[in-house]
Amino acid sequence: QHSVVVADTGDLEAIKRYQPHDATTNPSLLLKAFDMPGYQALIDAELAAIRAEGGDRQAQAEHAVDRLAVAMGSEIAKLVPGRVSTEVAARLSFDTEASVRKAHELIELYERHSVSRDRVLIKLAATWEGIRAAEVLEKEGINCNLTLLFSDTQAQACFDAGVFLVSPFVGRVTDWYKQATGQDFTPDTDPGVQFVRGVCHRVNQGAYHTVVMGASFRNTGQVLALAGCPRLTISPALFEELATTPGEVKPRVLMARSGGPRPTPLTEPDFRWGHNQDAMANDKLAEGIRRFADDQERLEEQIADRLATL
C-alpha cells in the first residue's frame, strides 16, 4: 500500500508466492541459487554451452557467472512486472571503464534472452568509480542501482550523477552501531532506519528523481518503520513474518519533493573526504565489497568444478 516491494532473493518459488514488483540479486544470492532445484536444468544448459565454446577454465568460470546471473535474471523477469537488478563484479568496484564495459556485456546478454534494458537495473557498488560508471550508463539509457550505500556523501554523489535508484542499507548500519556501542535499538531509534529516512529527506529537499530503496533488513520492525520509502527489498523470511502478522501498516516515511535549492555537486576530493569521515560507512563499504567478491570467487570455484565434470 505504501511502498513498492522488491524480492531480495533468487528463489523462483518465493517470488511466485509473494508476487513482488521487482527483484534484486547479488553474488551472495546467486551462490544460494546455484544449489536450488528449480535452476539445475538452466545451469546445466548454460554451462554445457560455455564448455563447448572452449577456452581457459578460469575465464570460462568468470564468464559463466555473468551468463548464469542473466539466465536466472531472465527467469525472474518472467515472474515480476518490474525490473531485475544484476550486479557488476565487486572486483571492478574501483574501475570505471571496466564497470561500464561489464554493464554493456550484461545488457547484451539480457537482450539475447529477449529481456530489454528497460527491465534491467545494473547494480554497482557506490564507490566514486562506480558512481561515475553509473553516470555514463544513465546517459546511455541504461538505468542503475547503486548498492552498498552507507553514507550521506555516497547518497549525494548518486543524486548528483542522476542515478535511477540507490539502495541504502539498514541492517548492516545497525550491526555496526550495535557492535560499537553495545546498545539495542527500537525501530525509531535504529541507526539504519534513521539513515534511510535521512536519504529520503535529501531526495525530497532537492527534488531529485532518484528512487530510494531500503535494503538489508534484519527484522520486520525495521521494514515497518520505513513504510512509505519508495521501495523496500525484503527477504522471503521477512515476507513470511509480515504476511502472518496482524495489524495495520501506517506510512512512516512521507515522500513530498519540495524542490528546494540543491547543494553544489561533490568533487572527487569532497566525496572521498566526506565518506572517510564516516567511520561506519568506510568500514561497511569496504567489508561489503570484500564479501561480494568472496562470494563471487566461491561461485566461480563451484562453476569450475562443475565444468570439469561435463
mmCIF file of C-alpha atoms in Angstrom:
data_model
loop_
_atom_site.group_PDB
_atom_site.id
_atom_site.type_symbol
_atom_site.label_atom_id
_atom_site.label_comp_id
_atom_site.label_asym_id
_atom_site.label_seq_id
_atom_site.Cartn_x
_atom_site.Cartn_y
_atom_site.Cartn_z
ATOM 1 C CA GLN A 1 0.000 0.000 0.000
ATOM 2 C CA HIS A 2 2.781 2.458 0.886
ATOM 3 C CA SER A 3 5.978 1.117 -0.747
ATOM 4 C CA VAL A 4 6.853 -0.900 -3.857
ATOM 5 C CA VAL A 5 8.000 -4.334 -2.678
ATOM 6 C CA VAL A 6 11.147 -5.896 -4.156
ATOM 7 C CA ALA A 7 12.204 -9.510 -3.602
ATOM 8 C CA ASP A 8 15.652 -9.915 -2.055
ATOM 9 C CA THR A 9 16.048 -13.467 -3.339
ATOM 10 C CA GLY A 10 16.718 -15.577 -6.403
ATOM 11 C CA ASP A 11 14.259 -18.264 -5.272
ATOM 12 C CA LEU A 12 11.686 -18.600 -8.059
ATOM 13 C CA GLU A 13 9.143 -20.309 -5.809
ATOM 14 C CA ALA A 14 9.345 -17.493 -3.243
ATOM 15 C CA ILE A 15 8.940 -14.899 -5.989
ATOM 16 C CA LYS A 16 5.865 -16.715 -7.312
ATOM 17 C CA ARG A 17 4.436 -16.894 -3.794
ATOM 18 C CA TYR A 18 4.915 -13.268 -2.727
ATOM 19 C CA GLN A 19 4.494 -11.574 -6.143
ATOM 20 C CA PRO A 20 6.873 -8.633 -5.667
ATOM 21 C CA HIS A 21 7.097 -5.838 -8.228
ATOM 22 C CA ASP A 22 10.870 -6.090 -8.755
ATOM 23 C CA ALA A 23 13.663 -8.464 -7.778
ATOM 24 C CA THR A 24 17.274 -7.874 -6.844
ATOM 25 C CA THR A 25 20.206 -10.267 -6.946
ATOM 26 C CA ASN A 26 23.827 -10.187 -5.839
ATOM 27 C CA PRO A 27 26.708 -12.710 -5.737
ATOM 28 C CA SER A 28 25.591 -13.990 -2.316
ATOM 29 C CA LEU A 29 22.069 -14.717 -3.591
ATOM 30 C CA LEU A 30 23.419 -16.300 -6.787
ATOM 31 C CA LEU A 31 25.591 -18.584 -4.669
ATOM 32 C CA LYS A 32 22.469 -19.771 -2.821
ATOM 33 C CA ALA A 33 20.501 -20.124 -6.056
ATOM 34 C CA PHE A 34 23.265 -22.295 -7.554
ATOM 35 C CA ASP A 35 22.021 -25.226 -5.445
ATOM 36 C CA MET A 36 18.276 -24.631 -5.885
ATOM 37 C CA PRO A 37 16.458 -27.455 -7.730
ATOM 38 C CA GLY A 38 14.497 -25.032 -9.897
ATOM 39 C CA TYR A 39 17.672 -23.744 -11.547
ATOM 40 C CA GLN A 40 19.541 -27.002 -12.236
ATOM 41 C CA ALA A 41 18.355 -27.531 -15.824
ATOM 42 C CA LEU A 42 19.125 -23.916 -16.677
ATOM 43 C CA ILE A 43 22.587 -24.128 -15.060
ATOM 44 C CA ASP A 44 23.402 -27.373 -16.869
ATOM 45 C CA ALA A 45 22.366 -25.885 -20.226
ATOM 46 C CA GLU A 46 24.388 -22.676 -19.743
ATOM 47 C CA LEU A 47 27.498 -24.499 -18.521
ATOM 48 C CA ALA A 48 27.320 -27.041 -21.365
ATOM 49 C CA ALA A 49 27.205 -24.175 -23.877
ATOM 50 C CA ILE A 50 30.170 -22.457 -22.198
ATOM 51 C CA ARG A 51 32.147 -25.704 -22.077
ATOM 52 C CA ALA A 52 31.523 -26.256 -25.793
ATOM 53 C CA GLU A 53 32.953 -22.813 -26.575
ATOM 54 C CA GLY A 54 36.311 -23.904 -25.139
ATOM 55 C CA GLY A 55 38.966 -21.649 -23.670
ATOM 56 C CA ASP A 56 40.719 -21.260 -20.349
ATOM 57 C CA ARG A 57 38.840 -22.840 -17.429
ATOM 58 C CA GLN A 58 39.153 -19.764 -15.171
ATOM 59 C CA ALA A 59 37.980 -17.443 -17.934
ATOM 60 C CA GLN A 60 35.070 -19.804 -18.561
ATOM 61 C CA ALA A 61 34.115 -19.690 -14.862
ATOM 62 C CA GLU A 62 34.229 -15.886 -14.750
ATOM 63 C CA HIS A 63 32.120 -15.632 -17.903
ATOM 64 C CA ALA A 64 29.738 -18.261 -16.555
ATOM 65 C CA VAL A 65 28.893 -16.110 -13.529
ATOM 66 C CA ASP A 66 27.584 -13.379 -15.845
ATOM 67 C CA ARG A 67 25.810 -15.892 -18.092
ATOM 68 C CA LEU A 68 24.119 -17.545 -15.120
ATOM 69 C CA ALA A 69 23.218 -14.232 -13.475
ATOM 70 C CA VAL A 70 21.488 -13.127 -16.667
ATOM 71 C CA ALA A 71 19.855 -16.516 -17.300
ATOM 72 C CA MET A 72 18.473 -16.528 -13.751
ATOM 73 C CA GLY A 73 17.504 -12.860 -14.025
ATOM 74 C CA SER A 74 15.653 -13.628 -17.259
ATOM 75 C CA GLU A 75 13.633 -16.341 -15.497
ATOM 76 C CA ILE A 76 12.859 -13.915 -12.662
ATOM 77 C CA ALA A 77 11.828 -11.265 -15.212
ATOM 78 C CA LYS A 78 9.062 -13.622 -16.372
ATOM 79 C CA LEU A 79 7.590 -13.534 -12.850
ATOM 80 C CA VAL A 80 7.800 -9.841 -11.919
ATOM 81 C CA PRO A 81 6.192 -6.912 -13.726
ATOM 82 C CA GLY A 82 9.078 -4.568 -12.969
ATOM 83 C CA ARG A 83 12.844 -4.819 -13.082
ATOM 84 C CA VAL A 84 15.617 -7.211 -12.144
ATOM 85 C CA SER A 85 18.865 -5.859 -10.683
ATOM 86 C CA THR A 86 22.027 -7.620 -11.857
ATOM 87 C CA GLU A 87 25.409 -6.921 -10.317
ATOM 88 C CA VAL A 88 28.709 -5.909 -11.856
ATOM 89 C CA ALA A 89 31.510 -7.989 -10.271
ATOM 90 C CA ALA A 90 32.707 -6.473 -6.992
ATOM 91 C CA ARG A 91 36.329 -6.735 -8.114
ATOM 92 C CA LEU A 92 35.543 -3.957 -10.620
ATOM 93 C CA SER A 93 34.313 -1.550 -7.924
ATOM 94 C CA PHE A 94 37.283 0.787 -8.397
ATOM 95 C CA ASP A 95 37.464 0.679 -12.207
ATOM 96 C CA THR A 96 35.011 2.943 -14.012
ATOM 97 C CA GLU A 97 35.816 1.868 -17.573
ATOM 98 C CA ALA A 98 35.742 -1.844 -16.767
ATOM 99 C CA SER A 99 32.414 -1.410 -14.946
ATOM 100 C CA VAL A 100 30.896 0.308 -17.987
ATOM 101 C CA ARG A 101 32.162 -2.469 -20.276
ATOM 102 C CA LYS A 102 30.763 -5.143 -17.950
ATOM 103 C CA ALA A 103 27.381 -3.368 -17.848
ATOM 104 C CA HIS A 104 27.288 -3.345 -21.651
ATOM 105 C CA GLU A 105 28.062 -7.087 -21.677
ATOM 106 C CA LEU A 106 25.254 -7.796 -19.194
ATOM 107 C CA ILE A 107 22.726 -5.761 -21.200
ATOM 108 C CA GLU A 108 23.768 -7.587 -24.389
ATOM 109 C CA LEU A 109 23.290 -10.949 -22.645
ATOM 110 C CA TYR A 110 19.830 -9.884 -21.451
ATOM 111 C CA GLU A 111 18.873 -8.813 -24.957
ATOM 112 C CA ARG A 112 19.856 -12.288 -26.218
ATOM 113 C CA HIS A 113 17.298 -13.606 -23.726
ATOM 114 C CA SER A 114 14.717 -11.134 -25.148
ATOM 115 C CA VAL A 115 14.789 -9.026 -21.963
ATOM 116 C CA SER A 116 15.009 -5.344 -22.872
ATOM 117 C CA ARG A 117 17.230 -2.905 -20.998
ATOM 118 C CA ASP A 118 14.195 -1.141 -19.515
ATOM 119 C CA ARG A 119 13.549 -4.322 -17.474
ATOM 120 C CA VAL A 120 17.078 -4.363 -16.014
ATOM 121 C CA LEU A 121 18.963 -2.345 -13.412
ATOM 122 C CA ILE A 122 22.748 -2.598 -13.484
ATOM 123 C CA LYS A 123 23.909 -2.901 -9.895
ATOM 124 C CA LEU A 124 27.156 -1.157 -8.926
ATOM 125 C CA ALA A 125 28.903 -0.521 -5.623
ATOM 126 C CA ALA A 126 28.584 3.138 -4.604
ATOM 127 C CA THR A 127 32.296 3.901 -4.825
ATOM 128 C CA TRP A 128 33.407 7.066 -6.613
ATOM 129 C CA GLU A 129 34.305 4.920 -9.628
ATOM 130 C CA GLY A 130 31.014 3.022 -9.513
ATOM 131 C CA ILE A 131 29.031 6.263 -9.383
ATOM 132 C CA ARG A 132 30.977 7.644 -12.356
ATOM 133 C CA ALA A 133 30.218 4.441 -14.291
ATOM 134 C CA ALA A 134 26.535 4.839 -13.442
ATOM 135 C CA GLU A 135 26.600 8.432 -14.669
ATOM 136 C CA VAL A 136 27.886 7.249 -18.061
ATOM 137 C CA LEU A 137 25.370 4.395 -18.266
ATOM 138 C CA GLU A 138 22.377 6.559 -17.290
ATOM 139 C CA LYS A 139 23.201 8.923 -20.163
ATOM 140 C CA GLU A 140 23.120 5.888 -22.472
ATOM 141 C CA GLY A 141 19.671 4.889 -21.235
ATOM 142 C CA ILE A 142 20.940 2.050 -19.029
ATOM 143 C CA ASN A 143 19.456 2.508 -15.563
ATOM 144 C CA CYS A 144 21.488 1.668 -12.471
ATOM 145 C CA ASN A 145 21.042 0.541 -8.879
ATOM 146 C CA LEU A 146 23.835 1.854 -6.622
ATOM 147 C CA THR A 147 24.299 -0.592 -3.770
ATOM 148 C CA LEU A 148 26.383 -0.789 -0.575
ATOM 149 C CA LEU A 149 25.221 2.717 0.289
ATOM 150 C CA PHE A 150 26.135 3.682 3.864
ATOM 151 C CA SER A 151 26.860 7.427 3.926
ATOM 152 C CA ASP A 152 25.118 10.689 3.127
ATOM 153 C CA THR A 153 28.131 11.510 0.943
ATOM 154 C CA GLN A 154 27.558 8.424 -1.202
ATOM 155 C CA ALA A 155 23.862 9.282 -1.497
ATOM 156 C CA GLN A 156 24.539 12.876 -2.535
ATOM 157 C CA ALA A 157 27.073 11.804 -5.171
ATOM 158 C CA CYS A 158 24.474 9.403 -6.594
ATOM 159 C CA PHE A 159 21.877 12.188 -6.747
ATOM 160 C CA ASP A 160 24.417 14.459 -8.452
ATOM 161 C CA ALA A 161 25.085 11.742 -11.063
ATOM 162 C CA GLY A 162 21.375 11.255 -11.794
ATOM 163 C CA VAL A 163 21.296 7.535 -10.990
ATOM 164 C CA PHE A 164 17.960 5.775 -11.251
ATOM 165 C CA LEU A 165 17.970 4.029 -7.856
ATOM 166 C CA VAL A 166 20.018 3.838 -4.656
ATOM 167 C CA SER A 167 19.966 1.030 -2.080
ATOM 168 C CA PRO A 168 20.826 2.437 1.358
ATOM 169 C CA PHE A 169 21.454 -0.431 3.771
ATOM 170 C CA VAL A 170 19.613 -0.704 7.076
ATOM 171 C CA GLY A 171 20.756 -3.872 8.846
ATOM 172 C CA ARG A 172 24.481 -3.528 8.219
ATOM 173 C CA VAL A 173 24.414 0.068 9.516
ATOM 174 C CA THR A 174 22.642 -1.079 12.668
ATOM 175 C CA ASP A 175 25.021 -4.045 13.061
ATOM 176 C CA TRP A 176 27.979 -1.646 13.174
ATOM 177 C CA TYR A 177 26.420 0.638 15.777
ATOM 178 C CA LYS A 178 25.300 -2.271 17.953
ATOM 179 C CA GLN A 179 28.815 -3.634 17.969
ATOM 180 C CA ALA A 180 30.355 -0.190 18.554
ATOM 181 C CA THR A 181 28.016 0.845 21.387
ATOM 182 C CA GLY A 182 26.689 -2.414 22.844
ATOM 183 C CA GLN A 183 23.183 -0.922 22.616
ATOM 184 C CA ASP A 184 19.943 -2.331 21.286
ATOM 185 C CA PHE A 185 17.611 -0.041 19.390
ATOM 186 C CA THR A 186 13.874 0.391 18.874
ATOM 187 C CA PRO A 187 12.713 0.761 15.275
ATOM 188 C CA ASP A 188 12.526 4.552 15.645
ATOM 189 C CA THR A 189 15.974 4.892 17.259
ATOM 190 C CA ASP A 190 17.529 2.334 14.908
ATOM 191 C CA PRO A 191 20.557 3.969 13.185
ATOM 192 C CA GLY A 192 19.902 2.094 9.927
ATOM 193 C CA VAL A 193 16.265 3.239 9.827
ATOM 194 C CA GLN A 194 17.314 6.812 10.603
ATOM 195 C CA PHE A 195 19.912 6.704 7.834
ATOM 196 C CA VAL A 196 17.395 5.634 5.180
ATOM 197 C CA ARG A 197 14.890 8.220 6.378
ATOM 198 C CA GLY A 198 17.647 10.807 6.003
ATOM 199 C CA VAL A 199 18.341 9.705 2.421
ATOM 200 C CA CYS A 200 14.617 10.065 1.638
ATOM 201 C CA HIS A 201 14.666 13.551 3.203
ATOM 202 C CA ARG A 202 17.595 14.558 0.951
ATOM 203 C CA VAL A 203 15.685 13.368 -2.117
ATOM 204 C CA ASN A 204 12.658 15.397 -1.066
ATOM 205 C CA GLN A 205 14.652 18.547 -0.336
ATOM 206 C CA GLY A 206 16.456 18.527 -3.673
ATOM 207 C CA ALA A 207 13.509 17.131 -5.678
ATOM 208 C CA TYR A 208 15.840 14.521 -7.131
ATOM 209 C CA HIS A 209 14.381 11.825 -9.386
ATOM 210 C CA THR A 210 16.492 9.046 -7.837
ATOM 211 C CA VAL A 211 14.402 6.250 -6.302
ATOM 212 C CA VAL A 212 15.310 5.224 -2.740
ATOM 213 C CA MET A 213 15.104 1.501 -1.939
ATOM 214 C CA GLY A 214 15.710 0.467 1.667
ATOM 215 C CA ALA A 215 17.714 -2.771 1.813
ATOM 216 C CA SER A 216 19.434 -5.220 4.168
ATOM 217 C CA PHE A 217 16.733 -5.646 6.807
ATOM 218 C CA ARG A 218 17.305 -7.632 9.983
ATOM 219 C CA ASN A 219 13.706 -7.680 11.286
ATOM 220 C CA THR A 220 10.165 -6.651 10.392
ATOM 221 C CA GLY A 221 10.301 -3.724 12.802
ATOM 222 C CA GLN A 222 12.856 -2.074 10.528
ATOM 223 C CA VAL A 223 10.695 -2.775 7.470
ATOM 224 C CA LEU A 224 7.554 -1.307 9.033
ATOM 225 C CA ALA A 225 9.479 1.736 10.288
ATOM 226 C CA LEU A 226 10.287 2.537 6.651
ATOM 227 C CA ALA A 227 6.787 2.035 5.194
ATOM 228 C CA GLY A 228 6.409 4.838 2.677
ATOM 229 C CA CYS A 229 10.006 4.662 1.434
ATOM 230 C CA PRO A 230 9.546 4.343 -2.353
ATOM 231 C CA ARG A 231 10.880 0.766 -2.500
ATOM 232 C CA LEU A 232 11.834 -1.855 0.066
ATOM 233 C CA THR A 233 13.730 -5.034 -0.799
ATOM 234 C CA ILE A 234 12.696 -7.822 1.554
ATOM 235 C CA SER A 235 13.880 -11.408 2.063
ATOM 236 C CA PRO A 236 11.463 -14.387 1.950
ATOM 237 C CA ALA A 237 11.825 -14.976 5.710
ATOM 238 C CA LEU A 238 10.693 -11.429 6.477
ATOM 239 C CA PHE A 239 7.961 -11.658 3.809
ATOM 240 C CA GLU A 240 6.600 -14.689 5.644
ATOM 241 C CA GLU A 241 6.718 -12.973 9.021
ATOM 242 C CA LEU A 242 4.981 -9.877 7.666
ATOM 243 C CA ALA A 243 2.335 -11.994 5.937
ATOM 244 C CA THR A 244 1.402 -13.683 9.209
ATOM 245 C CA THR A 245 1.475 -10.565 11.401
ATOM 246 C CA PRO A 246 -1.951 -8.948 12.001
ATOM 247 C CA GLY A 247 -2.378 -5.189 12.165
ATOM 248 C CA GLU A 248 -2.463 -2.054 10.042
ATOM 249 C CA VAL A 249 0.649 -0.708 8.339
ATOM 250 C CA LYS A 250 0.956 3.063 8.632
ATOM 251 C CA PRO A 251 3.273 5.201 6.483
ATOM 252 C CA ARG A 252 6.360 6.271 8.405
ATOM 253 C CA VAL A 253 8.182 7.988 5.538
ATOM 254 C CA LEU A 254 6.486 10.710 3.519
ATOM 255 C CA MET A 255 7.855 11.406 0.044
ATOM 256 C CA ALA A 256 6.962 15.015 -0.771
ATOM 257 C CA ARG A 257 9.600 16.579 -3.009
ATOM 258 C CA SER A 258 9.789 20.259 -2.080
ATOM 259 C CA GLY A 259 12.203 21.324 -4.797
ATOM 260 C CA GLY A 260 14.443 23.435 -2.592
ATOM 261 C CA PRO A 261 17.959 24.531 -3.575
ATOM 262 C CA ARG A 262 20.355 21.709 -4.358
ATOM 263 C CA PRO A 263 23.881 21.621 -2.942
ATOM 264 C CA THR A 264 26.863 22.085 -5.258
ATOM 265 C CA PRO A 265 27.755 18.716 -6.827
ATOM 266 C CA LEU A 266 30.517 16.905 -4.962
ATOM 267 C CA THR A 267 34.017 16.803 -6.387
ATOM 268 C CA GLU A 268 36.091 13.646 -6.029
ATOM 269 C CA PRO A 269 38.101 15.100 -3.090
ATOM 270 C CA ASP A 270 34.823 16.187 -1.430
ATOM 271 C CA PHE A 271 33.422 12.685 -1.858
ATOM 272 C CA ARG A 272 36.483 10.870 -0.576
ATOM 273 C CA TRP A 273 36.874 13.163 2.430
ATOM 274 C CA GLY A 274 33.172 13.129 3.347
ATOM 275 C CA HIS A 275 32.923 9.358 3.111
ATOM 276 C CA ASN A 276 36.201 8.910 5.001
ATOM 277 C CA GLN A 277 34.854 10.960 7.909
ATOM 278 C CA ASP A 278 32.050 8.437 8.466
ATOM 279 C CA ALA A 279 33.810 5.521 10.185
ATOM 280 C CA MET A 280 30.801 3.217 9.910
ATOM 281 C CA ALA A 281 30.320 3.867 6.193
ATOM 282 C CA ASN A 282 34.019 3.498 5.471
ATOM 283 C CA ASP A 283 34.141 0.127 7.264
ATOM 284 C CA LYS A 284 30.917 -1.285 5.828
ATOM 285 C CA LEU A 285 31.549 -0.297 2.201
ATOM 286 C CA ALA A 286 34.974 -1.957 2.234
ATOM 287 C CA GLU A 287 33.608 -5.021 4.035
ATOM 288 C CA GLY A 288 30.641 -5.289 1.657
ATOM 289 C CA ILE A 289 32.844 -5.206 -1.429
ATOM 290 C CA ARG A 290 35.107 -7.892 0.067
ATOM 291 C CA ARG A 291 32.129 -10.093 0.975
ATOM 292 C CA PHE A 292 30.585 -9.864 -2.502
ATOM 293 C CA ALA A 293 33.995 -10.539 -4.072
ATOM 294 C CA ASP A 294 34.489 -13.581 -1.816
ATOM 295 C CA ASP A 295 31.071 -14.961 -2.777
ATOM 296 C CA GLN A 296 31.843 -14.355 -6.456
ATOM 297 C CA GLU A 297 35.099 -16.322 -6.095
ATOM 298 C CA ARG A 298 33.297 -19.164 -4.316
ATOM 299 C CA LEU A 299 30.695 -19.242 -7.101
ATOM 300 C CA GLU A 300 33.443 -19.301 -9.742
ATOM 301 C CA GLU A 301 35.099 -22.222 -7.927
ATOM 302 C CA GLN A 302 31.828 -24.186 -7.852
ATOM 303 C CA ILE A 303 31.254 -23.452 -11.539
ATOM 304 C CA ALA A 304 34.810 -24.528 -12.428
ATOM 305 C CA ASP A 305 34.276 -27.793 -10.544
ATOM 306 C CA ARG A 306 31.003 -28.396 -12.348
ATOM 307 C CA LEU A 307 32.513 -27.542 -15.736
ATOM 308 C CA ALA A 308 35.198 -30.148 -15.106
ATOM 309 C CA THR A 309 32.536 -32.861 -14.821
ATOM 310 C CA LEU A 310 30.836 -32.033 -18.127
#
